[in-house]
Amino acid sequence: MALQALQSSGVAFRKILSHFPEELSLAFAYGSGVYRQVGPSSDQKNAMLDFVFTVDDPVAWHSKNLKKNWNHYSFLKVLGPKIITTVQNNYGAGVYYNPLIMCDGRLIKYGVISTSILIEDLLNWNNLYIAGRLQKPVKIVAMNENVALRSALDKNLKSAVTTAFLMLPESFSEEDLFIEIAGLSYSGDFRMVVGEDKTKVLNIVKPNIAHFRELYGSILQENPQVVYKIQQGRLEIDKSPEGQFTQLMTLPKTLQQQINHVMDPPGKNRDVEETLLQVAHDPDCGEVVRQGLSAIVRPSSMKQSTKGIFTAEVLLLWSWLLFCLLH
């Protein structure tokens, strides 16, 4: 029965994809319309479907999409695909959303991001916005043979595991790990303060433990720093300063820089490696890492939400803002 549901949903997603230009390096669906959640977002049948389309040439893609789906765009459509791409790339988290679109009888929202910007975010966590989405189970609808993108997707998952390890005790459950991973991209997100359900992360993880296990199982089994007791669903990690230093040195570049900024006194300008060595010996290592995450997520989430005002139609603006607060 579950297999049939997966197959039918895959067909439904591909039918929606057929309404858009084909030149996609990656397309995925995510959120409560794809994977069951508990709480306010539990109505999966009527939930909005969220998509992200990754494109090599955003100007060319928007040009074709404007011809096919002119009514999807806000007033920015009259300025043309180059201006839309400029807004997409240079403001917020590098993604342009068209919200509240009826397509094949379903309400959808889709974001467009350039392949190069996504790869940078996956590797370095510049914004941890779409990279954060991809740390949770998603439904891959289309993907080409871009080796760099595939490698970056894998690196993003490994970075999520390492970051979560630094914020967890020596021994913990699978559920503890997946809750920590799912919460990475919400660290410092202002929407969690002004509107999001405070139990959102739990609501994402609890019904989807099997999907998280499928996503991270092989990474955990191959990681030399963890003892993964699969039958018991328990894990043990090396919390020695040496072990933590090794983990800190493999973190994405932007997170390392933010940790350095948190710890570095004004005017001292210490080397990042020196700072990370200090953090490895700090009993509050996990809290320092969490502060570094917040310094990435907070500004990108605020800028991206502000950009939504300009990419949504005026008549739909308040509905969209309400949806963002509740979704």
XYZ file of C-alpha atoms in Angstrom:
327
model
C 0.000 0.000 0.000
C 2.792 2.438 0.940
C 4.629 1.625 -2.298
C 1.499 2.371 -4.318
C 1.114 5.696 -2.538
C 4.703 6.605 -3.309
C 4.307 5.659 -6.939
C 1.061 7.577 -7.389
C 2.454 10.673 -5.682
C 5.505 10.482 -7.933
C 3.259 10.523 -11.004
C 1.293 13.469 -9.587
C 4.514 15.420 -8.993
C 5.791 14.703 -12.506
C 2.467 15.833 -13.984
C 2.871 19.150 -12.180
C 6.465 19.361 -13.431
C 5.242 18.997 -17.018
C 3.718 22.493 -16.809
C 7.177 24.074 -16.504
C 10.262 24.412 -18.743
C 12.247 21.185 -18.768
C 15.758 22.548 -18.209
C 16.124 21.525 -14.547
C 19.247 20.174 -12.879
C 17.166 19.228 -9.829
C 13.496 19.409 -8.860
C 12.177 18.298 -5.500
C 8.993 18.526 -3.456
C 9.044 18.979 0.299
C 6.947 19.841 3.333
C 3.695 18.623 4.820
C 2.118 18.000 1.414
C 4.757 15.349 0.705
C 5.634 13.758 4.050
C 3.108 13.389 6.818
C 3.443 15.722 9.795
C 1.564 15.863 13.074
C -0.034 18.990 14.472
C -1.444 21.907 12.428
C 0.159 20.648 9.187
C -1.288 17.122 9.437
C -3.871 17.540 6.633
C -1.611 16.135 3.919
C -4.347 15.804 1.279
C -5.179 19.531 1.276
C -1.733 20.889 2.166
C 0.057 23.168 -0.271
C 2.700 21.355 -2.310
C 6.120 23.015 -2.063
C 8.641 22.640 -4.893
C 12.162 23.864 -5.591
C 13.468 23.970 -9.170
C 17.232 24.205 -9.663
C 18.299 25.654 -13.021
C 21.666 26.230 -14.691
C 20.555 29.388 -16.528
C 17.902 31.292 -14.531
C 17.456 34.047 -17.157
C 16.695 31.520 -19.910
C 14.464 29.458 -17.602
C 12.414 32.441 -16.405
C 12.118 33.653 -19.995
C 10.527 30.344 -21.013
C 8.412 30.142 -17.879
C 7.063 33.675 -18.404
C 5.813 32.536 -21.814
C 4.207 29.412 -20.347
C 3.067 30.741 -16.963
C 2.866 34.539 -17.156
C 0.169 34.666 -14.466
C 2.399 32.929 -11.895
C 4.563 36.021 -11.447
C 4.057 39.235 -9.491
C 4.374 42.723 -10.997
C 8.089 41.923 -11.523
C 7.101 40.031 -14.688
C 6.769 43.282 -16.604
C 10.462 43.979 -15.894
C 11.524 40.763 -17.626
C 13.584 37.663 -16.815
C 16.881 39.506 -16.198
C 15.409 41.617 -13.392
C 13.633 38.578 -11.929
C 16.967 36.719 -11.919
C 18.723 39.689 -10.304
C 16.127 39.690 -7.521
C 16.460 35.912 -7.250
C 20.254 35.833 -6.985
C 21.069 38.999 -5.078
C 18.402 39.316 -2.402
C 17.508 36.934 0.404
C 18.707 33.344 0.138
C 19.165 33.152 -3.639
C 15.747 31.664 -4.372
C 12.729 33.224 -6.152
C 9.307 31.930 -5.042
C 6.022 32.020 -6.907
C 3.424 31.216 -4.205
C -0.248 30.243 -4.228
C -0.398 28.785 -7.757
C -3.172 26.390 -8.830
C -1.659 23.589 -10.903
C -3.330 20.287 -11.803
C -5.972 20.893 -9.159
C -3.448 21.430 -6.341
C -2.276 24.600 -4.675
C 1.497 24.824 -5.053
C 4.392 27.121 -4.278
C 7.620 26.840 -6.243
C 11.033 28.341 -5.779
C 13.716 28.757 -8.435
C 17.412 28.752 -7.557
C 20.511 28.668 -9.744
C 22.540 25.453 -9.669
C 25.764 27.282 -8.810
C 24.210 29.135 -5.847
C 22.655 25.925 -4.531
C 25.988 24.078 -4.736
C 27.661 26.919 -2.800
C 24.965 26.750 -0.112
C 25.200 22.960 0.143
C 28.984 23.073 0.557
C 29.487 26.226 2.633
C 26.090 26.932 4.246
C 26.096 30.543 3.074
C 22.360 30.789 3.832
C 21.376 27.294 5.014
C 18.026 27.914 3.341
C 17.559 25.433 0.514
C 20.482 23.423 1.947
C 18.423 23.196 5.147
C 15.393 21.940 3.232
C 17.585 19.204 1.764
C 18.724 18.019 5.211
C 15.198 16.696 5.740
C 13.441 14.042 3.636
C 12.317 15.395 0.259
C 10.797 13.838 -2.839
C 13.245 14.076 -5.747
C 11.108 14.532 -8.849
C 13.857 15.158 -11.434
C 17.663 15.197 -11.354
C 20.287 15.308 -14.075
C 23.818 13.896 -14.063
C 25.514 16.936 -12.523
C 28.401 15.326 -10.600
C 29.238 18.514 -8.668
C 25.621 18.881 -7.520
C 25.343 15.244 -6.447
C 28.612 15.528 -4.505
C 27.420 18.732 -2.809
C 24.112 17.113 -1.819
C 26.041 14.298 -0.123
C 28.414 16.740 1.603
C 25.445 18.711 2.963
C 24.051 15.604 4.671
C 27.432 14.704 6.172
C 27.859 18.276 7.441
C 24.411 18.091 9.060
C 25.398 14.920 10.922
C 28.693 16.387 12.121
C 27.047 19.621 13.286
C 24.366 17.694 15.176
C 27.038 15.520 16.842
C 28.666 18.642 18.278
C 25.384 19.652 19.944
C 24.505 16.216 21.352
C 25.793 14.295 24.405
C 28.040 11.236 24.207
C 25.103 8.832 23.925
C 21.719 9.511 22.310
C 18.898 8.000 20.271
C 18.241 8.115 16.545
C 15.271 10.368 17.242
C 17.479 12.777 19.213
C 19.860 12.968 16.251
C 17.144 13.489 13.648
C 15.453 16.192 15.759
C 18.784 18.004 16.023
C 19.379 17.702 12.262
C 15.851 18.836 11.360
C 16.275 21.850 13.642
C 19.548 23.099 12.140
C 17.924 25.347 9.546
C 15.461 26.735 12.119
C 18.187 27.952 14.501
C 17.612 31.684 14.793
C 14.767 31.685 12.212
C 12.608 34.660 13.200
C 9.467 32.839 12.005
C 9.884 30.389 14.898
C 9.454 33.387 17.199
C 6.651 35.299 15.456
C 4.422 32.576 14.085
C 5.704 29.057 13.495
C 4.383 26.189 15.607
C 7.043 25.807 18.311
C 6.818 22.005 18.013
C 7.370 22.129 14.231
C 10.625 20.165 14.330
C 9.118 17.376 16.443
C 6.110 17.284 14.140
C 8.415 16.815 11.137
C 10.581 14.082 12.670
C 8.252 11.839 14.677
C 6.109 10.514 11.768
C 9.140 10.249 9.471
C 11.826 8.404 11.444
C 12.028 5.761 8.706
C 12.586 8.428 6.027
C 15.325 10.093 8.088
C 16.937 6.687 8.661
C 16.894 6.041 4.913
C 18.502 9.439 4.290
C 21.250 9.170 6.922
C 21.697 5.448 7.626
C 24.664 4.792 5.345
C 26.422 8.001 6.431
C 26.125 6.966 10.087
C 27.328 3.420 9.400
C 30.387 4.690 7.515
C 31.317 7.440 10.012
C 34.414 6.363 12.004
C 33.529 8.670 14.924
C 30.223 7.036 15.823
C 29.112 3.672 17.160
C 25.719 3.109 15.546
C 23.659 0.416 17.301
C 21.003 0.006 14.652
C 18.874 -2.596 16.465
C 18.600 -0.449 19.588
C 18.371 2.806 17.649
C 21.191 4.259 19.771
C 24.432 6.061 18.927
C 27.649 6.870 20.789
C 30.173 9.489 19.672
C 33.628 10.691 20.650
C 33.218 13.804 22.822
C 36.903 14.219 23.610
C 38.488 17.579 22.673
C 40.418 15.767 19.948
C 37.236 14.236 18.540
C 35.376 17.537 18.648
C 38.262 19.368 17.002
C 38.207 16.862 14.134
C 34.470 17.473 13.717
C 34.815 21.269 13.923
C 37.498 21.251 11.226
C 35.128 19.519 8.782
C 32.227 21.967 9.281
C 31.098 24.130 6.329
C 33.242 27.223 5.850
C 30.574 29.801 6.701
C 29.711 28.044 9.957
C 33.407 27.936 10.920
C 33.662 31.667 10.217
C 30.582 32.441 12.299
C 31.930 30.366 15.210
C 35.179 32.318 14.930
C 33.184 35.566 15.022
C 31.297 34.421 18.149
C 34.511 33.518 19.997
C 37.010 36.066 18.671
C 37.336 39.187 20.873
C 37.247 42.498 18.961
C 40.624 43.407 17.490
C 42.313 40.052 18.128
C 41.662 38.560 14.645
C 42.629 35.018 15.515
C 43.048 32.287 12.939
C 39.902 30.160 12.512
C 41.775 26.944 13.304
C 43.040 28.438 16.580
C 39.493 29.401 17.538
C 38.129 25.966 16.686
C 40.781 24.332 18.869
C 39.629 26.514 21.772
C 35.979 25.624 21.112
C 36.838 21.906 21.054
C 38.023 22.210 24.675
C 35.052 24.364 25.737
C 32.351 22.611 27.825
C 29.834 24.836 25.975
C 31.049 23.732 22.534
C 27.540 22.765 21.409
C 26.094 26.129 22.410
C 28.832 27.968 20.496
C 28.003 25.923 17.389
C 24.310 26.739 17.862
C 25.120 30.467 18.039
C 27.111 30.139 14.812
C 24.115 28.498 13.120
C 21.783 31.253 14.309
C 24.113 33.876 12.847
C 23.641 32.235 9.424
C 19.925 31.438 9.568
C 18.515 34.597 11.163
C 19.509 37.122 8.463
C 18.822 34.799 5.521
C 15.339 33.867 6.780
C 14.430 37.519 7.377
C 15.722 38.674 3.981
C 14.034 35.816 2.132
C 10.686 36.488 3.823
C 10.994 40.195 3.011
C 11.746 39.347 -0.621
C 8.500 37.384 -0.703
C 6.611 40.670 -0.506
C 7.945 41.638 -3.922
C 7.502 38.255 -5.560
C 3.862 37.791 -4.508
C 0.870 39.471 -6.132
C -0.489 42.322 -4.030
C -3.947 40.750 -3.792
C -2.416 37.503 -2.492
C 0.176 39.086 -0.225
C -1.615 38.823 3.082
C -2.723 35.259 2.378
C 0.839 34.323 1.566
C 2.227 35.961 4.699
C -0.343 34.143 6.816
C 0.541 30.862 5.121
C 4.273 31.420 5.807
C 3.531 32.025 9.468
C 1.381 28.930 9.832
C 3.153 26.519 7.467
